[in-house]
CSV table of C-alpha atoms in Angstrom, one decimal:
chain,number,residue,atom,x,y,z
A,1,UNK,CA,39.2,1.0,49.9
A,2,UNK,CA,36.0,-0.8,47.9
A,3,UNK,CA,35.4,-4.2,47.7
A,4,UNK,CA,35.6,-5.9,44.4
A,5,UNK,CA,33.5,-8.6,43.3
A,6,UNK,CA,33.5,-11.2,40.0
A,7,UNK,CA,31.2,-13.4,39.0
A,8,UNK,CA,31.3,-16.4,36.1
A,9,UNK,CA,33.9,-16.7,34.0
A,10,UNK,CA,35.3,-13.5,35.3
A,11,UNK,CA,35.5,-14.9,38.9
A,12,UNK,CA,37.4,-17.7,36.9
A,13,UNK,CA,40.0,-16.0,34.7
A,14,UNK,CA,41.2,-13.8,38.1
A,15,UNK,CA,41.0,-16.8,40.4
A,16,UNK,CA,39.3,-14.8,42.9
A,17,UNK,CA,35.3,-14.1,43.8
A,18,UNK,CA,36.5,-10.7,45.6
A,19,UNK,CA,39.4,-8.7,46.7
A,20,UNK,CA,39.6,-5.0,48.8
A,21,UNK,CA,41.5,-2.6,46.3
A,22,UNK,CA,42.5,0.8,47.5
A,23,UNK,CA,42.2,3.0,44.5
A,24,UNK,CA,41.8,7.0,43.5
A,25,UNK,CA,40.5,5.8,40.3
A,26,UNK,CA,37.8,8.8,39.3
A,27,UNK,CA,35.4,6.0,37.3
A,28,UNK,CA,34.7,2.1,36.4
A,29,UNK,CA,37.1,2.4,33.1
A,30,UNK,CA,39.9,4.2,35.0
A,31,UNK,CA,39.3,1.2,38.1
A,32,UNK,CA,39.7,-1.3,35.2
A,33,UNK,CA,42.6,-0.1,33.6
A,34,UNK,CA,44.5,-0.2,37.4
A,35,UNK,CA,42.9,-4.2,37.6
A,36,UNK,CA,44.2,-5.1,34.2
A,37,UNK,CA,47.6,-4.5,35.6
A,38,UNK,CA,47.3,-6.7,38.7
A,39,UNK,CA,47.5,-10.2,36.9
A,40,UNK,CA,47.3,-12.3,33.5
A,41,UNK,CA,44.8,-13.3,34.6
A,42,UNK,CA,42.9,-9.8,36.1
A,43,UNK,CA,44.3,-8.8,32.2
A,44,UNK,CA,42.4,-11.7,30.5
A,45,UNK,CA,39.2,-10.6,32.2
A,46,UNK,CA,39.1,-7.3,31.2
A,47,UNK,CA,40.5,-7.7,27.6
A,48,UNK,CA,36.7,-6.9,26.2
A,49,UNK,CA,35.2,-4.4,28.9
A,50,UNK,CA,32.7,-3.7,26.4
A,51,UNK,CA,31.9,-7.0,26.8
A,52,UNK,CA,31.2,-7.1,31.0
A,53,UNK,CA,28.2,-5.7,33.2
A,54,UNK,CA,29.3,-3.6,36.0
A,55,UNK,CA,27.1,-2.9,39.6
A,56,UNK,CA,28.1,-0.3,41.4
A,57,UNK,CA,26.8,-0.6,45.3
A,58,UNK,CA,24.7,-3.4,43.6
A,59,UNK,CA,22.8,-1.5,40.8
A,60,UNK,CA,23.5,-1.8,37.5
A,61,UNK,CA,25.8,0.9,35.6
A,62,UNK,CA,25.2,2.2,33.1
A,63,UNK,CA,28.6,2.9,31.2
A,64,UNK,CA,32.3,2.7,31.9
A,65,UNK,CA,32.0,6.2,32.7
A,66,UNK,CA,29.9,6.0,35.3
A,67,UNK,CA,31.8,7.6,38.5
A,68,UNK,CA,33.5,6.1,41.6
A,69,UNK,CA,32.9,8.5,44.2
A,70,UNK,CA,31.2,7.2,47.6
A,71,UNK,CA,31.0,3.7,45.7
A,72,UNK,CA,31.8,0.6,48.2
A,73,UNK,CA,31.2,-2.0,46.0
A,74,UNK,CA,31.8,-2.4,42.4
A,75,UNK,CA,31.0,-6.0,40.7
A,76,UNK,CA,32.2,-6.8,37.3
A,77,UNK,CA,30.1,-9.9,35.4
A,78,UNK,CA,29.6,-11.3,32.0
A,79,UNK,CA,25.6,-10.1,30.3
A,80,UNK,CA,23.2,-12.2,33.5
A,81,UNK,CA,21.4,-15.4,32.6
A,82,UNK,CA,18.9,-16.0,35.1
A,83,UNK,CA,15.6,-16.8,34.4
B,1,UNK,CA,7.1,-12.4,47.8
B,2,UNK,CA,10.5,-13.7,46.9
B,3,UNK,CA,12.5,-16.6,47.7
B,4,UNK,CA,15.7,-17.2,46.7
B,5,UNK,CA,17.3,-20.6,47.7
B,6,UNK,CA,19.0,-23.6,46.6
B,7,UNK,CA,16.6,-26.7,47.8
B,8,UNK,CA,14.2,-27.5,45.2
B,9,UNK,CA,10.4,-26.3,45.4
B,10,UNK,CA,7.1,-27.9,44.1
B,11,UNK,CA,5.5,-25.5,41.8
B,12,UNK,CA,2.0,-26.9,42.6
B,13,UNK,CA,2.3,-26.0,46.2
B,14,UNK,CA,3.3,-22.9,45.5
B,15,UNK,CA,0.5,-21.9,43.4
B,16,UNK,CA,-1.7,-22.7,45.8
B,17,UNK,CA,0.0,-21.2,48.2
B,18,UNK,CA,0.0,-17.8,46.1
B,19,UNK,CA,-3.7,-18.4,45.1
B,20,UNK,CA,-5.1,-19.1,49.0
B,21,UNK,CA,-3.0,-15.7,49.8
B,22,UNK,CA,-5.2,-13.8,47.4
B,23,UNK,CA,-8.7,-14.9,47.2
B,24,UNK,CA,-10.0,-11.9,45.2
B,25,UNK,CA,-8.3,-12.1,42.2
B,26,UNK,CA,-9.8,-13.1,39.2
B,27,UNK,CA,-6.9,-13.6,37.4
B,28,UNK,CA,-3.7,-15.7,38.1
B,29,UNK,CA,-0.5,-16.6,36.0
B,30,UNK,CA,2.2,-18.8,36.7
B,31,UNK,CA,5.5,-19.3,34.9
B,32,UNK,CA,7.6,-22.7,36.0
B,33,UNK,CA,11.1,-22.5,33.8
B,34,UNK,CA,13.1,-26.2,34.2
B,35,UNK,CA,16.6,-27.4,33.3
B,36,UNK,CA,15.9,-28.5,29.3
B,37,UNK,CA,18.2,-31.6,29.1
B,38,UNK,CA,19.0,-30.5,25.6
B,39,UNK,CA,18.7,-33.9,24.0
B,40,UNK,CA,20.5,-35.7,27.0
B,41,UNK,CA,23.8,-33.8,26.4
B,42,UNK,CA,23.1,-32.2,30.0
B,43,UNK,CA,23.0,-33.9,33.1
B,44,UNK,CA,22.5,-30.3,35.4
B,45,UNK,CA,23.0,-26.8,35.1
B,46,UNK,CA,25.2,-25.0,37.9
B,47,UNK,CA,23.7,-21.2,38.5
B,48,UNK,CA,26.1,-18.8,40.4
B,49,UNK,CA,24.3,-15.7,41.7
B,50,UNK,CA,25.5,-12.4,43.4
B,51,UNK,CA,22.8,-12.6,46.7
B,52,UNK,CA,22.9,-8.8,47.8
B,53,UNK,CA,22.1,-7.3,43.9
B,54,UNK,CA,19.9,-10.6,43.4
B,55,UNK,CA,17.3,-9.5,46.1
B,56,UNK,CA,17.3,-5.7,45.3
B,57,UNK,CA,16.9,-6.4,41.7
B,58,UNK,CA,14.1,-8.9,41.8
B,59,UNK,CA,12.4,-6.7,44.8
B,60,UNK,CA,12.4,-3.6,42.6
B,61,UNK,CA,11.4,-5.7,39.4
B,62,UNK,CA,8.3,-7.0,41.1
B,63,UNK,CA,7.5,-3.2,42.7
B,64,UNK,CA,7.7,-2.0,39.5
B,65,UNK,CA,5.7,-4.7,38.0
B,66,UNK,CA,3.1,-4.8,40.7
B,67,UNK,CA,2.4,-1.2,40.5
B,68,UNK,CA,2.3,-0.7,37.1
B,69,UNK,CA,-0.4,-3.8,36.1
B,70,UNK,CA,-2.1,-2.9,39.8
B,71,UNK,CA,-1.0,-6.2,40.9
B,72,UNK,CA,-2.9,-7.5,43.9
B,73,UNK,CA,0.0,-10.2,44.3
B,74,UNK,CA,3.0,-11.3,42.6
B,75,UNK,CA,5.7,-13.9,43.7
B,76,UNK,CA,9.3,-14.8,42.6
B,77,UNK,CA,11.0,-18.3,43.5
B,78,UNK,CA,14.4,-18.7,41.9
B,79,UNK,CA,17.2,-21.2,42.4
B,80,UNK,CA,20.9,-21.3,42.8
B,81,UNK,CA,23.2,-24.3,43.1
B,82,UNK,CA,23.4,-27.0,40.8
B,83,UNK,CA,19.9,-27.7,39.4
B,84,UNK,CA,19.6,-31.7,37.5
B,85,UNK,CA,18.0,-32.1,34.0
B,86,UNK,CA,13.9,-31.3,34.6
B,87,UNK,CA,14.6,-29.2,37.8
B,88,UNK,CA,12.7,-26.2,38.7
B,89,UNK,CA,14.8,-23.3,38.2
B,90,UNK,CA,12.4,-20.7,38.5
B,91,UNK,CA,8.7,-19.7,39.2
B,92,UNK,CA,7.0,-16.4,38.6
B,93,UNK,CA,3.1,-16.1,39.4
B,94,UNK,CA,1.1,-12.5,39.1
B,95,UNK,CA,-2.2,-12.2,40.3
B,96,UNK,CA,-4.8,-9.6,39.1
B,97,UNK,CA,-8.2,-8.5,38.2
B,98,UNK,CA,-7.9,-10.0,34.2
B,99,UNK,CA,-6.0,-11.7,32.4
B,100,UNK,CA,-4.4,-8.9,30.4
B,101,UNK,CA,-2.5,-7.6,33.6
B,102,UNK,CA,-1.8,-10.9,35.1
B,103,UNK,CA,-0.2,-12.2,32.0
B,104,UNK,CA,1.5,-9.0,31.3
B,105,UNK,CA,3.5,-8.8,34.3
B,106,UNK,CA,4.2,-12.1,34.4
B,107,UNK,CA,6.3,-11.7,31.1
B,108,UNK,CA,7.5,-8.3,32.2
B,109,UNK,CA,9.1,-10.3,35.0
B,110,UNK,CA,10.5,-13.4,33.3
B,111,UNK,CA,12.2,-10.7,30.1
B,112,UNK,CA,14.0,-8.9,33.4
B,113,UNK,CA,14.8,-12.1,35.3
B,114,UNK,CA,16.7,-13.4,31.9
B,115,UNK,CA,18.6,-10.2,31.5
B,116,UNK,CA,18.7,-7.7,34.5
B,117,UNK,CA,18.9,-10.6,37.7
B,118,UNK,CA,22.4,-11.2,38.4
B,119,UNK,CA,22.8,-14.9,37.9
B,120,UNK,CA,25.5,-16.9,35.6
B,121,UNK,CA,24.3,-20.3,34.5
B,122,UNK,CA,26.7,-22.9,33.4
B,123,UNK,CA,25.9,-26.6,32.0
B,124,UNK,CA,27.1,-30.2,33.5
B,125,UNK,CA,27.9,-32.9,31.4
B,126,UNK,CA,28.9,-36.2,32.0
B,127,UNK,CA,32.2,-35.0,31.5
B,128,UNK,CA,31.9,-32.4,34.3
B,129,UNK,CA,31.4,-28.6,34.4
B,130,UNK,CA,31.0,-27.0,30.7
B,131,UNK,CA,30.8,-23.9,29.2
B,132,UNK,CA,28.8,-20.7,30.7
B,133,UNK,CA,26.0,-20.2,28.8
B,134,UNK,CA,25.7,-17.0,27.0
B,135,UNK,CA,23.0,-14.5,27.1
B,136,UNK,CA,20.7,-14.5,24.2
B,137,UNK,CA,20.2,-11.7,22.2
B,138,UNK,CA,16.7,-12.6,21.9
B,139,UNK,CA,16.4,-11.8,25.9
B,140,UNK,CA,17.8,-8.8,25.6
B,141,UNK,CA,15.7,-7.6,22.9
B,142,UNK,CA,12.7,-8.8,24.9
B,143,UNK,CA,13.4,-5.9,27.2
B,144,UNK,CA,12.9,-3.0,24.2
B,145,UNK,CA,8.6,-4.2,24.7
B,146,UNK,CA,9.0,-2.7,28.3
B,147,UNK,CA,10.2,0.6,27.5
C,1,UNK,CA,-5.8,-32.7,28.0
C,2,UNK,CA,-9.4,-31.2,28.3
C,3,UNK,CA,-11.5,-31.5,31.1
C,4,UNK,CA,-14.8,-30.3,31.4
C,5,UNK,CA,-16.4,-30.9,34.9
C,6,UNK,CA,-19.3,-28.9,37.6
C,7,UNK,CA,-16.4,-30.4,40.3
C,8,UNK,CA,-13.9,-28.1,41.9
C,9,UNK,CA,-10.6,-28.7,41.2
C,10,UNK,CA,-7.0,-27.7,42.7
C,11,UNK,CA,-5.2,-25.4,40.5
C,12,UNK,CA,-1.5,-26.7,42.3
C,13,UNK,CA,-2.4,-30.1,41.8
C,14,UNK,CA,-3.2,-29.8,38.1
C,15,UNK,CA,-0.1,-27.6,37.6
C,16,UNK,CA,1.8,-30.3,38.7
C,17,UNK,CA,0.6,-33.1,37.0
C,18,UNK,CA,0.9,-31.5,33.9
C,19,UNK,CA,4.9,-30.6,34.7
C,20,UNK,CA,5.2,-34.6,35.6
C,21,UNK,CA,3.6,-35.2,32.0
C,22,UNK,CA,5.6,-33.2,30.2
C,23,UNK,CA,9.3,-33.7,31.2
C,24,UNK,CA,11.4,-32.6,28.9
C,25,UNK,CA,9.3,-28.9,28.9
C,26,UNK,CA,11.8,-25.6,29.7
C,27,UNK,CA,8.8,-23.2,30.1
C,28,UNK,CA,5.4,-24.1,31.7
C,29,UNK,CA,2.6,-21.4,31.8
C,30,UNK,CA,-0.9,-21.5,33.4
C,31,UNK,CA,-3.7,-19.5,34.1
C,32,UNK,CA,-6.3,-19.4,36.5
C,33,UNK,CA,-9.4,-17.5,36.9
C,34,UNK,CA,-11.8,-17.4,39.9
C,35,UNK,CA,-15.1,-16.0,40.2
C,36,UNK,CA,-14.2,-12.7,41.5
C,37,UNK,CA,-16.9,-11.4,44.6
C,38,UNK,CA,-17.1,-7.8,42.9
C,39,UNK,CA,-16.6,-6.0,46.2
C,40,UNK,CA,-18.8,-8.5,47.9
C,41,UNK,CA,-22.0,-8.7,45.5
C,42,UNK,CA,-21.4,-11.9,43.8
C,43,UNK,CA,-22.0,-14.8,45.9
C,44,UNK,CA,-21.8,-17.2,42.9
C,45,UNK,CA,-21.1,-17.4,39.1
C,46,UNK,CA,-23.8,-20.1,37.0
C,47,UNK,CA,-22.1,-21.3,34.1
C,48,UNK,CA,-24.6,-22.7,31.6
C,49,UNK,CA,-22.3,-24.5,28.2
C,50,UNK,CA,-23.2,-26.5,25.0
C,51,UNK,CA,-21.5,-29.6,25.8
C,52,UNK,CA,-20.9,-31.4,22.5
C,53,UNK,CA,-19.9,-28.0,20.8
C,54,UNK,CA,-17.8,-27.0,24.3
C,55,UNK,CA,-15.4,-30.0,23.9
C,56,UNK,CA,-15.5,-29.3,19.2
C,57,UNK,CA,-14.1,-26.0,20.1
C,58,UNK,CA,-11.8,-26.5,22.9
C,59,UNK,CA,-9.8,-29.4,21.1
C,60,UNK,CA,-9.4,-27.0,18.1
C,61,UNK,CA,-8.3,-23.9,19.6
C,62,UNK,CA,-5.9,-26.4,21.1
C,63,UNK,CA,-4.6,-28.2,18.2
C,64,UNK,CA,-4.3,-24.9,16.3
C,65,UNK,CA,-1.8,-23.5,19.7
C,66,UNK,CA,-0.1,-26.5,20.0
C,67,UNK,CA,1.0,-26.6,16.2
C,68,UNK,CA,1.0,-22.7,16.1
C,69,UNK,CA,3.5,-22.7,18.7
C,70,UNK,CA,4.9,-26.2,18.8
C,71,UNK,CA,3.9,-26.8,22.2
C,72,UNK,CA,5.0,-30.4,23.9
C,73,UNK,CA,1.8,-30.2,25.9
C,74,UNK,CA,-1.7,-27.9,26.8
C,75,UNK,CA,-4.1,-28.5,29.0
C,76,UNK,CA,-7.8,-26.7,29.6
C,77,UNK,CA,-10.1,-27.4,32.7
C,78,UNK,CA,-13.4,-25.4,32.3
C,79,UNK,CA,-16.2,-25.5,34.9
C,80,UNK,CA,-20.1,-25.3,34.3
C,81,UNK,CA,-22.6,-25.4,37.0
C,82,UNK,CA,-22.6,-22.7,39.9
C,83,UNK,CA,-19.4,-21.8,40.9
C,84,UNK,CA,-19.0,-20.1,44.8
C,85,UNK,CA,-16.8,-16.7,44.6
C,86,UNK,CA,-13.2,-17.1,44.8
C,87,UNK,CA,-13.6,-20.9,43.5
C,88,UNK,CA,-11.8,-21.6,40.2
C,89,UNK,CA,-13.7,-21.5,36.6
C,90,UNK,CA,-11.0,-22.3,34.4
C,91,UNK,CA,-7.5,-23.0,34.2
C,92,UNK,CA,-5.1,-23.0,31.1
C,93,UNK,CA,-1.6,-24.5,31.3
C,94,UNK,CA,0.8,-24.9,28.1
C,95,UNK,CA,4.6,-26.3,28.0
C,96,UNK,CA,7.2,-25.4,25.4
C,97,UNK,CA,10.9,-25.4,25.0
C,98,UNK,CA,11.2,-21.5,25.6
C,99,UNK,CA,8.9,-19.1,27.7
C,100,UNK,CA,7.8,-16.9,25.0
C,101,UNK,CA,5.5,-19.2,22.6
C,102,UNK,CA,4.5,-21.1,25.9
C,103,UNK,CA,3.0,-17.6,27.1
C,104,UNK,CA,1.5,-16.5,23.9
C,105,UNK,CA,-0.4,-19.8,23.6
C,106,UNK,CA,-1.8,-19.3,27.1
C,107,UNK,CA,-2.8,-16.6,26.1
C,108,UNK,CA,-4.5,-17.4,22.2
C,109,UNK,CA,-6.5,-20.1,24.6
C,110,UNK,CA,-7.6,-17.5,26.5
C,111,UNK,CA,-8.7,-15.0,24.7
C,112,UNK,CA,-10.5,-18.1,22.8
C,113,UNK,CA,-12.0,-19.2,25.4
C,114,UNK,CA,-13.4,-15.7,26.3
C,115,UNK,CA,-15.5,-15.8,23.3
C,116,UNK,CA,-15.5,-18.7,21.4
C,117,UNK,CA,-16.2,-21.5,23.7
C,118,UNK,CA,-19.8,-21.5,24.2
C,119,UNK,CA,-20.2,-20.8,27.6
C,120,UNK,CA,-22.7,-18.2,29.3
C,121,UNK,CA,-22.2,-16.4,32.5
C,122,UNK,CA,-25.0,-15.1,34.7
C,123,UNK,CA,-24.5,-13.4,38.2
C,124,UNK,CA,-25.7,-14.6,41.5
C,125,UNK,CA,-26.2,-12.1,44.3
C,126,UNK,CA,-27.8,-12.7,47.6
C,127,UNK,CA,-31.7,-12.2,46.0
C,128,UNK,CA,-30.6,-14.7,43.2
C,129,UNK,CA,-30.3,-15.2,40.1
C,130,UNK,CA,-29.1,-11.8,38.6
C,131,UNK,CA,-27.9,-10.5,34.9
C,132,UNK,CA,-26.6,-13.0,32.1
C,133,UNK,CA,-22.6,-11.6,32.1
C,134,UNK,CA,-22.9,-9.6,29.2
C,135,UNK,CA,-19.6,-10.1,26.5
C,136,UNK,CA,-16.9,-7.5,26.9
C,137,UNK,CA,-15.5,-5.9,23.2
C,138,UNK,CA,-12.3,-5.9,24.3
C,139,UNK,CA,-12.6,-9.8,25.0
C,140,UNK,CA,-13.6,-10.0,20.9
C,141,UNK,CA,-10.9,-7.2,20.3
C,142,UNK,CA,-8.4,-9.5,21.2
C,143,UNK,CA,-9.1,-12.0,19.0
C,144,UNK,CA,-7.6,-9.5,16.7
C,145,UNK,CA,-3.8,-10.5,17.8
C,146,UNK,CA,-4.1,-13.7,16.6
C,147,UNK,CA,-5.4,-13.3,12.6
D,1,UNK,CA,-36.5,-32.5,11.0
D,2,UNK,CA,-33.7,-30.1,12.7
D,3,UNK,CA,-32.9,-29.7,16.3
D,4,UNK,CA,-32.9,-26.4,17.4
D,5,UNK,CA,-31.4,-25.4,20.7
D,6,UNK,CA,-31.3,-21.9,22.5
D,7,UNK,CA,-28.9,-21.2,25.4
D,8,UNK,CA,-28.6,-18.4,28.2
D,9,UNK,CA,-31.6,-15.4,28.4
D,10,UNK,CA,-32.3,-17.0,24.5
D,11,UNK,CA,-33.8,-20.3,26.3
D,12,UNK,CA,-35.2,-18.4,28.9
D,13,UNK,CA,-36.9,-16.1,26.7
D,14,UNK,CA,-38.3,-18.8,24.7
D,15,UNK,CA,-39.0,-20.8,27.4
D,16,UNK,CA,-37.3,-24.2,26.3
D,17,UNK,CA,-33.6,-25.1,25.6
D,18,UNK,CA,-34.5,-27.3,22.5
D,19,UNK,CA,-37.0,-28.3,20.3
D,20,UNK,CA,-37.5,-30.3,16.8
D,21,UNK,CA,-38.6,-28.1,13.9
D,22,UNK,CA,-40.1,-29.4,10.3
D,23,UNK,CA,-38.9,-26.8,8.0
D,24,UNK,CA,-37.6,-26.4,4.7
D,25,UNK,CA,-36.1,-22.9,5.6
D,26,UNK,CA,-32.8,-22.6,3.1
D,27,UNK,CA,-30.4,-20.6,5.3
D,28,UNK,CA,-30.3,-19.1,8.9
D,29,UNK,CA,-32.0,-16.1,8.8
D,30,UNK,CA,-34.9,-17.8,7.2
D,31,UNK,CA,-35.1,-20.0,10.0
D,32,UNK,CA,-35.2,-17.2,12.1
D,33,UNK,CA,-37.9,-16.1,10.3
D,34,UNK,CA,-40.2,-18.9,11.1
D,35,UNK,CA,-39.3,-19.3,14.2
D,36,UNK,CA,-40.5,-15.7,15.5
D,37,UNK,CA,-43.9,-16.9,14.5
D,38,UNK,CA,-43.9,-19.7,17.2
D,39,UNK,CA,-44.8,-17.4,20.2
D,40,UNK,CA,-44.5,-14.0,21.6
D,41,UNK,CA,-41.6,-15.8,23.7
D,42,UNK,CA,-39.5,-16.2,20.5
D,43,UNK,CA,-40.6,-13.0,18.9
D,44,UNK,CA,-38.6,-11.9,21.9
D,45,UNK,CA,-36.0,-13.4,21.7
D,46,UNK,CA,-35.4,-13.0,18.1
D,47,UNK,CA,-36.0,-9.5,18.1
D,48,UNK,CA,-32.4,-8.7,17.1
D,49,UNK,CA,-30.7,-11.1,15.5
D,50,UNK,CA,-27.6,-9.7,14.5
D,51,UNK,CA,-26.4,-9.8,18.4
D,52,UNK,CA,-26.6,-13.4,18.1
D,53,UNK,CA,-24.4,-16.2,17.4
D,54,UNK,CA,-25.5,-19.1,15.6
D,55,UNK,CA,-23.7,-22.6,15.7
D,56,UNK,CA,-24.5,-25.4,12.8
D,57,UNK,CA,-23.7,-28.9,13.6
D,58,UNK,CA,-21.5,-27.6,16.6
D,59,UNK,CA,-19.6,-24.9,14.1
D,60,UNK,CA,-20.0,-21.6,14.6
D,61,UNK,CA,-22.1,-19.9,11.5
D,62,UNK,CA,-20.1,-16.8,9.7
D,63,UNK,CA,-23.3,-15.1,9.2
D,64,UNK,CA,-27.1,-15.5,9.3
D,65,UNK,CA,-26.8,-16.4,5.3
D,66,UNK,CA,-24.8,-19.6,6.0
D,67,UNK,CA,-27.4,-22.2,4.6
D,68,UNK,CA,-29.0,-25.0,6.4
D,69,UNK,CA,-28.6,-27.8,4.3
D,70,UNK,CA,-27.7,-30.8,5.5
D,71,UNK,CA,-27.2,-29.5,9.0
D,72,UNK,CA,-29.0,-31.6,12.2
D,73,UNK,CA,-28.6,-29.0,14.9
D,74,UNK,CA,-29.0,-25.2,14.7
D,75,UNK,CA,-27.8,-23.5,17.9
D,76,UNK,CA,-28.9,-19.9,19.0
D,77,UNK,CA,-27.2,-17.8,21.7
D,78,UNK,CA,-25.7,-14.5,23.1
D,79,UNK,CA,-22.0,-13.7,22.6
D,80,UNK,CA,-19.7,-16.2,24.7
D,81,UNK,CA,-18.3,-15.3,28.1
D,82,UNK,CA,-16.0,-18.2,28.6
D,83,UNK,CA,-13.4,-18.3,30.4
């Protein structure tokens, strides 16, 4: 079970800030392929991973292929804008 | 120190706050960013944030920052919430022997606060809530002077 | 705005009427720099300056950063006189739309001011006067940045 | 008649921070030249010129060729250490 989190326009297009997913997916791209299939609207949010930042445990990834294993948290967000 | 929040802060006070808190420093640089109004077409700006990553990142930006100008002090307000037209979103102040170092880290924090902080601004019109603003490729490129 | 005064004055307070003058700013940068105590030998900093050429010089270096950078405001306070360790000497602040030309100007006024406002530093230690400060080539190196 | 005026260990060398000169020097370095005549005090001082800065009318002078005429007030002093 890991808890995951949206942000932005993301957080918008599910209609959700979090939600607990039990998953055996092995990284972030095979966890997005299983949250595209959950919703339109889960479907609409990932139609450009390429596009989204992910934080795993809250650091930053570093690619889609970045593993799963022992991960409790994963966060999916449009590039940040602070500042 | 860092201090996220919502309410707004004065950046004066906080200056001399920072600057009483280290009286040996020769050198001291603040950065205050506010909401630009953009002409009057924006009435706030609405800036959702992701609290646990916020903290870590920031901490580890200024550690980083601090140890590699040999900061003697550095400081990080920023905001969340909806912020009006000439708010104070955020304030980054660096303190150090010269200049050099003070104002380096100062822009080494700012370029990773724009980029590499997890916060999401959006803009308020009068007609309500608008589009998210989109990151700059600018800010990310501001990163590459870091590396 | 340029002040040139022998009076303390309170970096927060200046940072913030400079924000009120300048609403419409994004990105407000300022520097500060105190006589540093050098581990406890300084007790003061004398500042002797050429007053009619001190103000000439200032106002140029900013009019040439505010058009070079289309600022929407800069501001320089520079003390003469004897200035106590850890009291201010100087303090830059510039506003622009976006944080990177309002940093870069901060810093072209600084490196100016370094050494090309006439101004002369000597020590003062516990038996008195001391050394003149002598001028630092790295402080006329960075001149180079802006040619 | 020019005003000439001498700041930092310049002025204490020579013992005064300003002083009227009658001179027909044409350019800087002449000037110079006369004035390490004056005393031991500005022999001193003048002793190496080229680590000097020289201001005319308030301007800072390129080099110790920049010519005097017209100019009211000749300023001699170390480098700067503003800021």
């Amino acid at each position: 079970m890991i808890e995951v989190l949206y942000f932005a326009w993301l957080r918008e297009r599910i209609g959700t800030g979090a939600e607990q997913i039990e998953t055996t997916a092995p990284d972030v791209a095979a966890l997005i392929a299983e949250l595209k299939t959950r919703s339109p609207g889960h479907a609409l949010a990932f139609a450009d991973p390429g596009a989204l930042r992910v934080a795993l445990d809250q650091e930053l990834a570093d690619s889609l292929a970045a593993p799963l294993a022992g991960v409790r948290e994963v966060a999916f967000f449009p590039p940040m804008t602070g500042g | 120190m860092l201090r996220l929040q919502s309410e707004p802060f004065a950046p004066g006070a906080a200056l001399d706050a920072f600057v009483t808190a280290h009286p040996g420093a020769g050198a001291v640089v603040s950065f205050t960013g506010h909401v630009r109004d953009e002409g009057g077409r924006l009435v706030a700006l609405e800036i959702e944030h992701y609290p646990g990553m916020a903290r870590r990142a920031i901490e580890a930006q200024m550690t980083a920052a601090r140890a590699r100008w040999g900061l003697s002090g550095v400081q990080v307000i920023h905001r969340f919430g909806t912020i009006p037209a000439g708010g104070p979103i955020v304030m980054v102040a660096t303190a150090a022997p010269h200049r050099a170092a003070a104002f380096e880290a100062a822009e080494f924090l700012m370029d990773h606060l724009k980029s590499r902080a997890p916060f999401w601004k959006r803009e308020i019109t009068a007609d309500g809530p608008g589009p998210w603003v989109e990151a700059r490729a600018t800010d990310e490129g501001a990163l590459d002077r870091w590396r």
